Amino acid sequence: MKKAGQINILTFDIEEWYHFDIFSTEDTWLNYPSRVDLYLPRVLDKLDELNTKATFFCLGWIARTYPDVLKRIRQRGHEIACHSDKHFFVREMTPESFNDDLRMALDSIENVTGEKAVSFRAPAFTISEDATWAFEVLAQNGIESDCSIFPTTRSFGGFPSFGEAVPTLVKYKDYTLKEFPINTGEVLGKQFVFGGGGYFRLFPYRLIKRLMNKSDYNMTYLHMRDFDYEQPRFKHLSGMRYFKSYYGIKGAYPKFEKMLTDYKWINVEQAVQQINFEEVKQITLT
Ligand SMILES: [Zn+2]
């Protein structure tokens, strides 16, 4: 169903299958096999077929290690955005260390694409209520649109006081940024994020469709590992986290293709042009 006036934003986080693991460190990463490029070609082909443009939030580390991945995404006309350098959680960093990490990422991306990234998503949505200083660092580094707000509670933070998850102008000190939060849907009286990760894989497609149809704004955050059912498994993850990390991968790619075909999608760049930001919700953070 293509609802009139509905805005659906398609985004991917470009990182390796192991980057979500909080125990793995940079010195071990290259000992793991690379899988970031296994599903990417078919995703790019599908997007071409549907004449759809997405935003790809890339790690600076990926830009340096696999520059060809970013080049190919950019050549197909998609937006290359920034997903930090090494996938550190923003709320656990200082403004200085976040600034250093962000600069490194933006420079690495620009070295590959020749263009500055102007959209950002924090690893694991970790710009939480105690890390609003991050907006100042983002603005000072030329970021114009942020997609890091998770407007409910989650294990690594969340931003429950953000309120309704719609495109918003965020003011922090003298800076103004466009915010595209992740949206939630209500299932049995509870709010769930279903546009990527565990619940995207867990929920049957008919439920995802029902939740999408109810909302005028839908934001996704898909990863190549969401589709990659042959990826190695981290056995040290706790029961619930293991389940959430690996459940439903086998059916995820066909579900994703259906979702792509059934709705009209745009990327962050296109959403910035379509939305009149003088009329959206505004929030002043301190
Ligand atoms: Zn990530």
PDB file of N, CA, C and O in Angstrom, residues 124-171:
ATOM      1  N   ALA A 124      24.377   2.080  17.497  1.00  0.00           N
ATOM      2  CA  ALA A 124      23.360   1.628  18.453  1.00  0.00           C
ATOM      3  C   ALA A 124      22.496   2.768  19.011  1.00  0.00           C
ATOM      4  O   ALA A 124      22.016   2.688  20.139  1.00  0.00           O
ATOM      5  N   PHE A 125      22.282   3.806  18.217  1.00  0.00           N
ATOM      6  CA  PHE A 125      21.425   4.946  18.627  1.00  0.00           C
ATOM      7  C   PHE A 125      21.846   5.509  19.980  1.00  0.00           C
ATOM      8  O   PHE A 125      21.006   5.800  20.834  1.00  0.00           O
ATOM      9  N   THR A 126      23.159   5.686  20.202  1.00  0.00           N
ATOM     10  CA  THR A 126      23.635   6.010  21.550  1.00  0.00           C
ATOM     11  C   THR A 126      23.770   7.510  21.847  1.00  0.00           C
ATOM     12  O   THR A 126      24.493   7.884  22.763  1.00  0.00           O
ATOM     13  N   ILE A 127      23.075   8.358  21.076  1.00  0.00           N
ATOM     14  CA  ILE A 127      22.943   9.746  21.552  1.00  0.00           C
ATOM     15  C   ILE A 127      21.710   9.750  22.454  1.00  0.00           C
ATOM     16  O   ILE A 127      20.583   9.899  22.013  1.00  0.00           O
ATOM     17  N   SER A 128      21.966   9.532  23.728  1.00  0.00           N
ATOM     18  CA  SER A 128      20.885   9.401  24.694  1.00  0.00           C
ATOM     19  C   SER A 128      20.720  10.730  25.437  1.00  0.00           C
ATOM     20  O   SER A 128      21.420  11.702  25.156  1.00  0.00           O
ATOM     21  N   GLU A 129      19.799  10.753  26.403  1.00  0.00           N
ATOM     22  CA  GLU A 129      19.503  12.016  27.099  1.00  0.00           C
ATOM     23  C   GLU A 129      20.718  12.578  27.817  1.00  0.00           C
ATOM     24  O   GLU A 129      20.800  13.783  28.052  1.00  0.00           O
ATOM     25  N   ASP A 130      21.667  11.732  28.189  1.00  0.00           N
ATOM     26  CA  ASP A 130      22.872  12.229  28.874  1.00  0.00           C
ATOM     27  C   ASP A 130      24.012  12.525  27.887  1.00  0.00           C
ATOM     28  O   ASP A 130      25.136  12.753  28.283  1.00  0.00           O
ATOM     29  N   ALA A 131      23.735  12.523  26.596  1.00  0.00           N
ATOM     30  CA  ALA A 131      24.792  12.774  25.602  1.00  0.00           C
ATOM     31  C   ALA A 131      24.363  13.812  24.568  1.00  0.00           C
ATOM     32  O   ALA A 131      24.785  13.763  23.413  1.00  0.00           O
ATOM     33  N   THR A 132      23.523  14.778  25.002  1.00  0.00           N
ATOM     34  CA  THR A 132      23.042  15.790  24.051  1.00  0.00           C
ATOM     35  C   THR A 132      24.180  16.678  23.528  1.00  0.00           C
ATOM     36  O   THR A 132      24.044  17.273  22.460  1.00  0.00           O
ATOM     37  N   TRP A 133      25.297  16.735  24.269  1.00  0.00           N
ATOM     38  CA  TRP A 133      26.477  17.480  23.800  1.00  0.00           C
ATOM     39  C   TRP A 133      26.923  17.018  22.411  1.00  0.00           C
ATOM     40  O   TRP A 133      27.578  17.757  21.675  1.00  0.00           O
ATOM     41  N   ALA A 134      26.539  15.817  22.055  1.00  0.00           N
ATOM     42  CA  ALA A 134      26.954  15.286  20.745  1.00  0.00           C
ATOM     43  C   ALA A 134      26.427  16.152  19.596  1.00  0.00           C
ATOM     44  O   ALA A 134      27.065  16.249  18.543  1.00  0.00           O
ATOM     45  N   PHE A 135      25.263  16.803  19.803  1.00  0.00           N
ATOM     46  CA  PHE A 135      24.715  17.638  18.728  1.00  0.00           C
ATOM     47  C   PHE A 135      25.648  18.803  18.397  1.00  0.00           C
ATOM     48  O   PHE A 135      25.765  19.200  17.243  1.00  0.00           O
ATOM     49  N   GLU A 136      26.299  19.348  19.422  1.00  0.00           N
ATOM     50  CA  GLU A 136      27.249  20.436  19.186  1.00  0.00           C
ATOM     51  C   GLU A 136      28.441  19.916  18.360  1.00  0.00           C
ATOM     52  O   GLU A 136      28.852  20.547  17.383  1.00  0.00           O
ATOM     53  N   VAL A 137      28.949  18.759  18.739  1.00  0.00           N
ATOM     54  CA  VAL A 137      30.094  18.183  18.022  1.00  0.00           C
ATOM     55  C   VAL A 137      29.704  17.879  16.570  1.00  0.00           C
ATOM     56  O   VAL A 137      30.458  18.167  15.631  1.00  0.00           O
ATOM     57  N   LEU A 138      28.520  17.340  16.379  1.00  0.00           N
ATOM     58  CA  LEU A 138      28.062  17.024  15.019  1.00  0.00           C
ATOM     59  C   LEU A 138      27.978  18.299  14.176  1.00  0.00           C
ATOM     60  O   LEU A 138      28.512  18.361  13.063  1.00  0.00           O
ATOM     61  N   ALA A 139      27.313  19.331  14.729  1.00  0.00           N
ATOM     62  CA  ALA A 139      27.134  20.576  13.970  1.00  0.00           C
ATOM     63  C   ALA A 139      28.488  21.215  13.653  1.00  0.00           C
ATOM     64  O   ALA A 139      28.707  21.685  12.531  1.00  0.00           O
ATOM     65  N   GLN A 140      29.397  21.200  14.619  1.00  0.00           N
ATOM     66  CA  GLN A 140      30.718  21.811  14.383  1.00  0.00           C
ATOM     67  C   GLN A 140      31.504  21.078  13.297  1.00  0.00           C
ATOM     68  O   GLN A 140      32.417  21.630  12.708  1.00  0.00           O
ATOM     69  N   ASN A 141      31.144  19.830  13.054  1.00  0.00           N
ATOM     70  CA  ASN A 141      31.828  19.050  12.015  1.00  0.00           C
ATOM     71  C   ASN A 141      31.034  18.988  10.707  1.00  0.00           C
ATOM     72  O   ASN A 141      31.301  18.143   9.857  1.00  0.00           O
ATOM     73  N   GLY A 142      30.052  19.869  10.568  1.00  0.00           N
ATOM     74  CA  GLY A 142      29.350  19.971   9.285  1.00  0.00           C
ATOM     75  C   GLY A 142      28.204  19.002   9.089  1.00  0.00           C
ATOM     76  O   GLY A 142      27.658  18.897   7.978  1.00  0.00           O
ATOM     77  N   ILE A 143      27.822  18.281  10.147  1.00  0.00           N
ATOM     78  CA  ILE A 143      26.671  17.373  10.010  1.00  0.00           C
ATOM     79  C   ILE A 143      25.384  18.207  10.064  1.00  0.00           C
ATOM     80  O   ILE A 143      25.208  19.037  10.952  1.00  0.00           O
ATOM     81  N   GLU A 144      24.495  17.960   9.110  1.00  0.00           N
ATOM     82  CA  GLU A 144      23.242  18.728   9.024  1.00  0.00           C
ATOM     83  C   GLU A 144      22.028  17.906   9.461  1.00  0.00           C
ATOM     84  O   GLU A 144      21.055  18.452   9.957  1.00  0.00           O
ATOM     85  N   SER A 145      22.080  16.595   9.211  1.00  0.00           N
ATOM     86  CA  SER A 145      20.954  15.723   9.583  1.00  0.00           C
ATOM     87  C   SER A 145      21.453  14.586  10.457  1.00  0.00           C
ATOM     88  O   SER A 145      22.459  13.942  10.130  1.00  0.00           O
ATOM     89  N   ASP A 146      20.719  14.349  11.541  1.00  0.00           N
ATOM     90  CA  ASP A 146      21.092  13.255  12.438  1.00  0.00           C
ATOM     91  C   ASP A 146      19.963  12.228  12.481  1.00  0.00           C
ATOM     92  O   ASP A 146      18.788  12.588  12.415  1.00  0.00           O
ATOM     93  N   CYS A 147      20.350  10.947  12.577  1.00  0.00           N
ATOM     94  CA  CYS A 147      19.355   9.864  12.630  1.00  0.00           C
ATOM     95  C   CYS A 147      19.638   8.963  13.824  1.00  0.00           C
ATOM     96  O   CYS A 147      19.515   7.739  13.726  1.00  0.00           O
ATOM     97  N   SER A 148      20.045   9.549  14.953  1.00  0.00           N
ATOM     98  CA  SER A 148      20.520   8.763  16.098  1.00  0.00           C
ATOM     99  C   SER A 148      19.543   8.648  17.240  1.00  0.00           C
ATOM    100  O   SER A 148      19.853   8.025  18.253  1.00  0.00           O
ATOM    101  N   ILE A 149      18.366   9.282  17.119  1.00  0.00           N
ATOM    102  CA  ILE A 149      17.467   9.289  18.280  1.00  0.00           C
ATOM    103  C   ILE A 149      16.552   8.066  18.273  1.00  0.00           C
ATOM    104  O   ILE A 149      15.885   7.765  17.288  1.00  0.00           O
ATOM    105  N   PHE A 150      16.546   7.394  19.414  1.00  0.00           N
ATOM    106  CA  PHE A 150      15.702   6.223  19.652  1.00  0.00           C
ATOM    107  C   PHE A 150      14.713   6.662  20.733  1.00  0.00           C
ATOM    108  O   PHE A 150      15.049   6.706  21.913  1.00  0.00           O
ATOM    109  N   PRO A 151      13.481   7.067  20.332  1.00  0.00           N
ATOM    110  CA  PRO A 151      12.640   7.818  21.265  1.00  0.00           C
ATOM    111  C   PRO A 151      11.908   6.977  22.311  1.00  0.00           C
ATOM    112  O   PRO A 151      10.805   7.293  22.712  1.00  0.00           O
ATOM    113  N   THR A 152      12.539   5.921  22.763  1.00  0.00           N
ATOM    114  CA  THR A 152      11.988   5.111  23.858  1.00  0.00           C
ATOM    115  C   THR A 152      13.202   4.501  24.564  1.00  0.00           C
ATOM    116  O   THR A 152      14.330   4.764  24.166  1.00  0.00           O
ATOM    117  N   THR A 153      13.005   3.728  25.615  1.00  0.00           N
ATOM    118  CA  THR A 153      14.176   3.192  26.316  1.00  0.00           C
ATOM    119  C   THR A 153      14.730   1.970  25.585  1.00  0.00           C
ATOM    120  O   THR A 153      14.000   1.268  24.892  1.00  0.00           O
ATOM    121  N   ARG A 154      16.008   1.745  25.712  1.00  0.00           N
ATOM    122  CA  ARG A 154      16.631   0.548  25.158  1.00  0.00           C
ATOM    123  C   ARG A 154      17.851   0.239  25.993  1.00  0.00           C
ATOM    124  O   ARG A 154      18.281   1.059  26.805  1.00  0.00           O
ATOM    125  N   SER A 155      18.465  -0.942  25.750  1.00  0.00           N
ATOM    126  CA  SER A 155      19.541  -1.373  26.634  1.00  0.00           C
ATOM    127  C   SER A 155      20.741  -0.424  26.645  1.00  0.00           C
ATOM    128  O   SER A 155      21.401  -0.283  27.656  1.00  0.00           O
ATOM    129  N   PHE A 156      21.035   0.257  25.535  1.00  0.00           N
ATOM    130  CA  PHE A 156      22.205   1.134  25.530  1.00  0.00           C
ATOM    131  C   PHE A 156      21.814   2.610  25.594  1.00  0.00           C
ATOM    132  O   PHE A 156      22.481   3.464  25.059  1.00  0.00           O
ATOM    133  N   GLY A 157      20.698   2.930  26.204  1.00  0.00           N
ATOM    134  CA  GLY A 157      20.343   4.343  26.338  1.00  0.00           C
ATOM    135  C   GLY A 157      18.928   4.617  25.891  1.00  0.00           C
ATOM    136  O   GLY A 157      17.970   4.240  26.551  1.00  0.00           O
ATOM    137  N   GLY A 158      18.789   5.263  24.745  1.00  0.00           N
ATOM    138  CA  GLY A 158      17.458   5.668  24.289  1.00  0.00           C
ATOM    139  C   GLY A 158      17.174   7.090  24.740  1.00  0.00           C
ATOM    140  O   GLY A 158      17.927   7.679  25.527  1.00  0.00           O
ATOM    141  N   PHE A 159      16.075   7.661  24.206  1.00  0.00           N
ATOM    142  CA  PHE A 159      15.772   9.065  24.447  1.00  0.00           C
ATOM    143  C   PHE A 159      14.253   9.195  24.638  1.00  0.00           C
ATOM    144  O   PHE A 159      13.562   9.810  23.820  1.00  0.00           O
ATOM    145  N   PRO A 160      13.726   8.624  25.758  1.00  0.00           N
ATOM    146  CA  PRO A 160      12.274   8.584  25.921  1.00  0.00           C
ATOM    147  C   PRO A 160      11.603   9.958  25.960  1.00  0.00           C
ATOM    148  O   PRO A 160      10.448  10.080  25.580  1.00  0.00           O
ATOM    149  N   SER A 161      12.332  11.013  26.395  1.00  0.00           N
ATOM    150  CA  SER A 161      11.690  12.337  26.497  1.00  0.00           C
ATOM    151  C   SER A 161      11.551  13.024  25.138  1.00  0.00           C
ATOM    152  O   SER A 161      11.009  14.115  25.053  1.00  0.00           O
ATOM    153  N   PHE A 162      12.045  12.408  24.066  1.00  0.00           N
ATOM    154  CA  PHE A 162      11.985  13.033  22.742  1.00  0.00           C
ATOM    155  C   PHE A 162      10.542  13.178  22.262  1.00  0.00           C
ATOM    156  O   PHE A 162      10.200  14.073  21.495  1.00  0.00           O
ATOM    157  N   GLY A 163       9.691  12.289  22.728  1.00  0.00           N
ATOM    158  CA  GLY A 163       8.274  12.364  22.323  1.00  0.00           C
ATOM    159  C   GLY A 163       8.053  11.759  20.957  1.00  0.00           C
ATOM    160  O   GLY A 163       8.753  10.827  20.563  1.00  0.00           O
ATOM    161  N   GLU A 164       7.083  12.313  20.241  1.00  0.00           N
ATOM    162  CA  GLU A 164       6.659  11.727  18.979  1.00  0.00           C
ATOM    163  C   GLU A 164       7.820  11.606  17.986  1.00  0.00           C
ATOM    164  O   GLU A 164       8.556  12.572  17.763  1.00  0.00           O
ATOM    165  N   ALA A 165       7.961  10.428  17.401  1.00  0.00           N
ATOM    166  CA  ALA A 165       9.074  10.171  16.473  1.00  0.00           C
ATOM    167  C   ALA A 165       8.704  10.632  15.075  1.00  0.00           C
ATOM    168  O   ALA A 165       8.195   9.865  14.265  1.00  0.00           O
ATOM    169  N   VAL A 166       8.938  11.906  14.821  1.00  0.00           N
ATOM    170  CA  VAL A 166       8.691  12.491  13.496  1.00  0.00           C
ATOM    171  C   VAL A 166       9.900  13.358  13.157  1.00  0.00           C
ATOM    172  O   VAL A 166      10.673  13.709  14.049  1.00  0.00           O
ATOM    173  N   PRO A 167      10.088  13.712  11.882  1.00  0.00           N
ATOM    174  CA  PRO A 167      11.186  14.627  11.555  1.00  0.00           C
ATOM    175  C   PRO A 167      11.064  15.900  12.394  1.00  0.00           C
ATOM    176  O   PRO A 167       9.982  16.462  12.533  1.00  0.00           O
ATOM    177  N   THR A 168      12.179  16.322  12.966  1.00  0.00           N
ATOM    178  CA  THR A 168      12.164  17.369  14.006  1.00  0.00           C
ATOM    179  C   THR A 168      13.359  18.296  13.813  1.00  0.00           C
ATOM    180  O   THR A 168      14.413  17.855  13.347  1.00  0.00           O
ATOM    181  N   LEU A 169      13.200  19.560  14.199  1.00  0.00           N
ATOM    182  CA  LEU A 169      14.364  20.459  14.265  1.00  0.00           C
ATOM    183  C   LEU A 169      14.867  20.434  15.698  1.00  0.00           C
ATOM    184  O   LEU A 169      14.115  20.737  16.628  1.00  0.00           O
ATOM    185  N   VAL A 170      16.118  20.059  15.870  1.00  0.00           N
ATOM    186  CA  VAL A 170      16.708  20.013  17.209  1.00  0.00           C
ATOM    187  C   VAL A 170      17.585  21.228  17.395  1.00  0.00           C
ATOM    188  O   VAL A 170      18.486  21.486  16.578  1.00  0.00           O
ATOM    189  N   LYS A 171      17.326  21.980  18.450  1.00  0.00           N
ATOM    190  CA  LYS A 171      18.190  23.132  18.768  1.00  0.00           C
ATOM    191  C   LYS A 171      19.005  22.781  20.007  1.00  0.00           C
ATOM    192  O   LYS A 171      18.459  22.291  20.998  1.00  0.00           O
TER     193      LYS A 171
END
